[in-house]
């Protein structure tokens, strides 16, 4: 099983360059970075994990800039977002950022996508909160049109783009879908809570699921796999990657027994010394 990592990189932590180099040298599989453009001080939305919001949420580095640095000093590790808040982005610009990172890294990008939890943050981006799921779906469809090999237009509920020249293209090859155009772009994993609506969207326009923590997978996986088969997505997939996991030997053994091939372990948002100490401790899982 591939052992990847995630961390809130900030202006106070280990740098992307140092961390990426250490991960590659030590044999870890990938680096996943979260995203928050800003955190409004009103703090009306409760922190999903409970208690006060950790300091690092309001200090995160831009994930695409940080992953670009990581790409420049590595050759093997996966470079991933965990997750990109697609509703907060211009989809034409975001498509260019994702494709450029995949091109420059030689096809190493995993595009983690989420809906977000901070209502105030999304509101500052003009997001209508109850409709954000439909908005994200629409924006991803527009991005896939830009990633197509031939000029392809898109007309959606929330945006449109004319057939145009848009390069570079992602390096990763399109994946076939039943009764739908091929799924273009890098490997795409959707974050979110288990349920029929999320699983239908994973089967429709993603390569898999990014469940935080990985609890309850024994019960959830059959429903996800059924949705995948009903969508005609084939025998391979969906990919399920437990995210931000606090590891133990038993927990990782359970994931292996479920047939999972990658897990993302949580690193502390801290300086070089603490992060490297944690990587030393995680070496037992490699």
CSV table of C-alpha atoms in Angstrom, one decimal:
chain,number,residue,atom,x,y,z
A,1,UNK,CA,0.0,0.0,0.0
A,2,UNK,CA,1.3,3.4,-1.0
A,3,UNK,CA,1.9,5.7,2.0
A,4,UNK,CA,1.3,9.4,1.2
A,5,UNK,CA,1.2,12.4,3.6
A,6,UNK,CA,-0.8,15.6,4.1
A,7,UNK,CA,0.1,18.7,6.0
A,8,UNK,CA,-1.0,22.3,6.5
A,9,UNK,CA,2.0,24.1,5.1
A,10,UNK,CA,2.1,27.7,6.3
A,11,UNK,CA,4.5,30.6,6.6
A,12,UNK,CA,5.6,29.1,10.0
A,13,UNK,CA,6.2,25.5,9.0
A,14,UNK,CA,8.7,23.3,7.1
A,15,UNK,CA,9.0,24.5,3.5
A,16,UNK,CA,7.5,22.7,0.5
A,17,UNK,CA,11.0,22.1,-0.9
A,18,UNK,CA,12.5,20.6,2.2
A,19,UNK,CA,9.4,18.4,2.9
A,20,UNK,CA,9.1,17.1,-0.7
A,21,UNK,CA,12.8,16.2,-0.8
A,22,UNK,CA,12.5,14.3,2.5
A,23,UNK,CA,9.4,12.5,1.4
A,24,UNK,CA,11.0,11.3,-1.8
A,25,UNK,CA,14.3,10.3,-0.2
A,26,UNK,CA,12.5,8.3,2.5
A,27,UNK,CA,10.2,6.4,0.1
A,28,UNK,CA,6.9,8.1,0.8
A,29,UNK,CA,4.4,8.0,-2.1
A,30,UNK,CA,3.0,11.5,-2.2
A,31,UNK,CA,2.2,15.0,-0.7
A,32,UNK,CA,-1.4,16.2,-0.4
A,33,UNK,CA,-2.0,19.9,0.4
A,34,UNK,CA,-5.2,21.5,1.7
A,35,UNK,CA,-6.6,24.9,0.7
A,36,UNK,CA,-8.2,27.9,2.4
A,37,UNK,CA,-7.9,31.2,0.7
A,38,UNK,CA,-8.7,33.0,3.9
A,39,UNK,CA,-10.6,32.5,7.2
A,40,UNK,CA,-13.1,35.3,8.1
A,41,UNK,CA,-12.7,36.3,11.7
A,42,UNK,CA,-16.4,36.2,12.3
A,43,UNK,CA,-16.1,32.4,12.7
A,44,UNK,CA,-19.8,31.6,12.3
A,45,UNK,CA,-19.1,28.1,10.8
A,46,UNK,CA,-18.2,25.6,13.5
A,47,UNK,CA,-14.9,23.7,13.0
A,48,UNK,CA,-15.9,20.2,11.8
A,49,UNK,CA,-13.5,18.5,14.2
A,50,UNK,CA,-14.9,20.5,17.2
A,51,UNK,CA,-13.3,23.1,19.4
A,52,UNK,CA,-11.3,26.2,18.3
A,53,UNK,CA,-10.1,26.4,14.8
A,54,UNK,CA,-6.3,25.6,14.6
A,55,UNK,CA,-4.1,28.5,13.8
A,56,UNK,CA,-2.8,26.9,10.5
A,57,UNK,CA,-6.2,27.2,8.8
A,58,UNK,CA,-5.7,30.9,8.3
A,59,UNK,CA,-2.1,30.7,7.2
A,60,UNK,CA,-2.1,28.0,4.5
A,61,UNK,CA,0.2,28.4,1.5
A,62,UNK,CA,-1.4,28.3,-1.9
A,63,UNK,CA,-1.3,24.6,-2.7
A,64,UNK,CA,-0.5,25.0,-6.4
A,65,UNK,CA,2.4,27.3,-5.8
A,66,UNK,CA,3.7,25.0,-3.1
A,67,UNK,CA,3.2,21.9,-5.2
A,68,UNK,CA,5.0,23.6,-8.1
A,69,UNK,CA,8.1,24.0,-5.8
A,70,UNK,CA,7.8,20.4,-4.8
A,71,UNK,CA,7.6,19.3,-8.4
A,72,UNK,CA,10.8,21.1,-9.2
A,73,UNK,CA,12.9,19.2,-6.7
A,74,UNK,CA,11.4,15.7,-7.0
A,75,UNK,CA,10.9,13.0,-9.7
A,76,UNK,CA,8.6,10.4,-8.2
A,77,UNK,CA,6.1,11.5,-5.5
A,78,UNK,CA,2.5,12.2,-6.3
A,79,UNK,CA,1.6,15.9,-6.0
A,80,UNK,CA,-1.9,16.3,-4.8
A,81,UNK,CA,-4.5,18.7,-3.5
A,82,UNK,CA,-6.5,17.6,-0.5
A,83,UNK,CA,-8.7,19.4,-1.3
A,84,UNK,CA,-9.2,22.1,-3.8
A,85,UNK,CA,-12.3,24.2,-3.1
A,86,UNK,CA,-13.4,24.4,-6.7
A,87,UNK,CA,-16.4,26.6,-6.0
A,88,UNK,CA,-14.0,29.4,-4.9
A,89,UNK,CA,-12.1,29.4,-8.3
A,90,UNK,CA,-12.5,30.7,-11.8
A,91,UNK,CA,-12.7,27.3,-13.6
A,92,UNK,CA,-10.8,28.5,-16.7
A,93,UNK,CA,-7.8,29.7,-14.5
A,94,UNK,CA,-8.0,26.6,-12.3
A,95,UNK,CA,-8.0,24.3,-15.4
A,96,UNK,CA,-4.8,26.0,-16.5
A,97,UNK,CA,-3.2,25.7,-13.1
A,98,UNK,CA,-4.0,22.0,-12.8
A,99,UNK,CA,-2.9,21.1,-16.3
A,100,UNK,CA,0.3,23.1,-16.0
A,101,UNK,CA,1.3,21.3,-12.8
A,102,UNK,CA,0.5,17.9,-14.3
A,103,UNK,CA,2.5,18.8,-17.4
A,104,UNK,CA,5.6,20.1,-15.5
A,105,UNK,CA,5.6,17.2,-13.1
A,106,UNK,CA,5.4,14.6,-15.8
A,107,UNK,CA,1.8,13.5,-14.9
A,108,UNK,CA,2.1,13.2,-11.2
A,109,UNK,CA,-0.9,15.2,-10.1
A,110,UNK,CA,-3.9,14.0,-8.1
A,111,UNK,CA,-6.7,16.5,-8.1
A,112,UNK,CA,-8.5,16.3,-4.8
A,113,UNK,CA,-11.8,18.1,-4.9
A,114,UNK,CA,-14.1,19.2,-2.0
A,115,UNK,CA,-17.2,21.3,-1.3
A,116,UNK,CA,-15.8,23.1,1.8
A,117,UNK,CA,-17.3,23.6,5.2
A,118,UNK,CA,-16.7,27.4,5.9
A,119,UNK,CA,-19.8,29.2,4.8
A,120,UNK,CA,-18.2,32.7,5.3
A,121,UNK,CA,-15.2,31.9,3.3
A,122,UNK,CA,-17.3,30.7,0.4
A,123,UNK,CA,-19.6,33.7,0.6
A,124,UNK,CA,-16.7,36.0,0.1
A,125,UNK,CA,-16.1,34.2,-3.2
A,126,UNK,CA,-19.8,34.8,-4.2
A,127,UNK,CA,-20.8,31.1,-3.6
A,128,UNK,CA,-24.5,30.4,-3.0
A,129,UNK,CA,-23.9,27.8,-0.3
A,130,UNK,CA,-27.0,25.5,-0.9
A,131,UNK,CA,-26.0,25.2,-4.6
A,132,UNK,CA,-22.3,24.7,-4.2
A,133,UNK,CA,-22.5,21.0,-5.1
A,134,UNK,CA,-24.1,21.8,-8.5
A,135,UNK,CA,-21.7,24.6,-9.0
A,136,UNK,CA,-18.6,22.3,-8.4
A,137,UNK,CA,-20.1,19.7,-10.8
A,138,UNK,CA,-20.6,22.3,-13.5
A,139,UNK,CA,-17.2,23.9,-13.1
A,140,UNK,CA,-15.5,20.5,-13.3
A,141,UNK,CA,-17.3,19.8,-16.5
A,142,UNK,CA,-16.1,23.1,-18.0
A,143,UNK,CA,-12.6,22.3,-16.9
A,144,UNK,CA,-12.8,18.9,-18.6
A,145,UNK,CA,-13.8,20.6,-21.8
A,146,UNK,CA,-10.6,22.7,-21.7
A,147,UNK,CA,-8.6,19.6,-21.1
A,148,UNK,CA,-9.9,17.8,-24.1
A,149,UNK,CA,-7.5,17.1,-26.9
A,150,UNK,CA,-9.6,18.9,-29.5
A,151,UNK,CA,-11.1,22.4,-29.0
A,152,UNK,CA,-14.3,21.7,-27.1
A,153,UNK,CA,-16.9,24.2,-25.9
A,154,UNK,CA,-19.1,23.9,-22.9
A,155,UNK,CA,-22.4,25.5,-21.9
A,156,UNK,CA,-23.4,25.0,-18.3
A,157,UNK,CA,-25.8,26.4,-15.7
A,158,UNK,CA,-23.0,28.4,-14.0
A,159,UNK,CA,-20.6,29.1,-16.8
A,160,UNK,CA,-19.5,28.5,-20.3
A,161,UNK,CA,-16.5,28.4,-22.6
A,162,UNK,CA,-16.2,28.5,-26.3
A,163,UNK,CA,-14.2,25.9,-28.2
A,164,UNK,CA,-10.7,27.2,-27.9
A,165,UNK,CA,-7.0,26.4,-27.8
A,166,UNK,CA,-6.0,25.7,-24.2
A,167,UNK,CA,-2.6,24.2,-23.5
A,168,UNK,CA,-0.7,22.5,-21.9
A,169,UNK,CA,-2.9,19.5,-21.7
A,170,UNK,CA,-2.7,17.2,-18.6
A,171,UNK,CA,-0.3,14.4,-19.2
A,172,UNK,CA,-2.6,11.7,-17.7
A,173,UNK,CA,-4.7,9.8,-20.3
A,174,UNK,CA,-8.5,10.1,-20.4
A,175,UNK,CA,-10.5,7.4,-18.8
A,176,UNK,CA,-13.5,5.8,-20.6
A,177,UNK,CA,-17.0,6.2,-19.3
A,178,UNK,CA,-20.2,4.5,-20.4
A,179,UNK,CA,-22.6,6.8,-22.4
A,180,UNK,CA,-20.4,9.9,-21.7
A,181,UNK,CA,-17.2,11.4,-23.1
A,182,UNK,CA,-13.9,10.2,-21.6
A,183,UNK,CA,-12.9,11.6,-18.3
A,184,UNK,CA,-10.1,14.0,-19.1
A,185,UNK,CA,-7.6,15.5,-16.7
A,186,UNK,CA,-5.5,14.1,-13.9
A,187,UNK,CA,-6.7,11.5,-11.4
A,188,UNK,CA,-9.6,13.2,-9.6
A,189,UNK,CA,-10.7,12.2,-6.0
A,190,UNK,CA,-13.8,13.7,-4.4
A,191,UNK,CA,-13.9,14.4,-0.7
A,192,UNK,CA,-17.0,14.4,1.4
A,193,UNK,CA,-19.2,12.3,3.7
A,194,UNK,CA,-20.5,8.9,2.6
A,195,UNK,CA,-23.9,8.8,1.0
A,196,UNK,CA,-25.8,8.1,-2.2
A,197,UNK,CA,-25.4,11.7,-3.6
A,198,UNK,CA,-21.6,11.8,-3.2
A,199,UNK,CA,-21.2,8.2,-4.5
A,200,UNK,CA,-23.3,9.0,-7.6
A,201,UNK,CA,-21.0,12.0,-8.3
A,202,UNK,CA,-17.8,9.9,-7.8
A,203,UNK,CA,-19.1,7.4,-10.3
A,204,UNK,CA,-20.2,10.2,-12.7
A,205,UNK,CA,-17.1,12.4,-12.9
A,206,UNK,CA,-14.2,11.2,-10.7
A,207,UNK,CA,-11.8,8.4,-10.2
A,208,UNK,CA,-12.5,7.8,-6.6
A,209,UNK,CA,-13.2,9.0,-3.1
A,210,UNK,CA,-11.1,10.8,-0.5
A,211,UNK,CA,-12.7,10.0,2.9
A,212,UNK,CA,-11.3,11.9,5.9
A,213,UNK,CA,-10.1,9.5,8.5
A,214,UNK,CA,-11.4,6.4,6.8
A,215,UNK,CA,-13.9,5.4,9.4
A,216,UNK,CA,-16.9,3.2,8.4
A,217,UNK,CA,-15.4,2.0,5.1
A,218,UNK,CA,-16.5,-1.6,5.7
A,219,UNK,CA,-20.1,-0.4,5.5
A,220,UNK,CA,-19.6,2.3,2.8
A,221,UNK,CA,-17.5,0.6,0.2
A,222,UNK,CA,-20.2,-1.8,-1.1
A,223,UNK,CA,-22.6,1.1,-1.8
A,224,UNK,CA,-19.8,3.1,-3.6
A,225,UNK,CA,-18.8,0.1,-5.7
A,226,UNK,CA,-22.5,-0.6,-6.6
A,227,UNK,CA,-22.9,3.1,-7.7
A,228,UNK,CA,-19.7,2.7,-9.8
A,229,UNK,CA,-20.9,-0.5,-11.5
A,230,UNK,CA,-24.3,1.0,-12.2
A,231,UNK,CA,-22.6,4.0,-13.9
A,232,UNK,CA,-20.8,1.5,-16.2
A,233,UNK,CA,-17.4,2.6,-15.0
A,234,UNK,CA,-15.8,-0.8,-15.4
A,235,UNK,CA,-14.0,-3.3,-13.2
A,236,UNK,CA,-11.1,-1.0,-12.2
A,237,UNK,CA,-12.0,1.4,-9.5
A,238,UNK,CA,-13.3,3.3,-7.7
A,239,UNK,CA,-10.1,4.3,-6.0
A,240,UNK,CA,-10.6,4.9,-2.3
A,241,UNK,CA,-7.9,6.8,-0.4
A,242,UNK,CA,-8.4,7.4,3.3
A,243,UNK,CA,-7.2,10.9,4.1
A,244,UNK,CA,-5.6,12.7,7.0
A,245,UNK,CA,-5.3,9.4,8.9
A,246,UNK,CA,-3.7,9.1,12.3
A,247,UNK,CA,-2.0,5.7,11.7
A,248,UNK,CA,-1.7,2.6,13.7
A,249,UNK,CA,-0.6,-0.9,12.5
A,250,UNK,CA,-4.1,-2.2,13.0
A,251,UNK,CA,-5.8,0.6,11.1
A,252,UNK,CA,-3.5,0.3,8.1
A,253,UNK,CA,-3.9,-3.5,8.1
A,254,UNK,CA,-7.6,-3.0,8.0
A,255,UNK,CA,-7.3,-0.8,4.9
A,256,UNK,CA,-5.2,-3.4,3.2
A,257,UNK,CA,-7.8,-6.1,4.0
A,258,UNK,CA,-10.4,-3.8,2.3
A,259,UNK,CA,-8.2,-3.8,-0.9
A,260,UNK,CA,-7.1,-0.2,-0.6
A,261,UNK,CA,-3.9,0.7,-2.3
A,262,UNK,CA,-3.1,4.1,-0.8
A,263,UNK,CA,-3.5,6.0,2.4
A,264,UNK,CA,-2.7,9.6,3.3
A,265,UNK,CA,-1.2,10.1,6.8
A,266,UNK,CA,-1.5,13.4,8.7
A,267,UNK,CA,1.7,15.3,9.5
A,268,UNK,CA,1.8,18.1,12.1
A,269,UNK,CA,1.7,21.7,10.9
A,270,UNK,CA,5.1,22.4,12.4
A,271,UNK,CA,8.8,23.2,11.9
A,272,UNK,CA,11.4,20.9,10.3
A,273,UNK,CA,12.3,19.2,13.6
A,274,UNK,CA,8.8,18.0,14.5
A,275,UNK,CA,7.8,17.1,10.9
A,276,UNK,CA,11.0,15.0,10.4
A,277,UNK,CA,10.5,13.3,13.7
A,278,UNK,CA,7.0,12.3,12.6
A,279,UNK,CA,8.3,11.0,9.3
A,280,UNK,CA,10.8,8.9,11.3
A,281,UNK,CA,7.9,7.5,13.3
A,282,UNK,CA,5.9,6.8,10.1
A,283,UNK,CA,8.8,4.9,8.5
A,284,UNK,CA,7.5,1.7,10.1
A,285,UNK,CA,4.5,1.8,7.7
A,286,UNK,CA,6.5,1.9,4.5
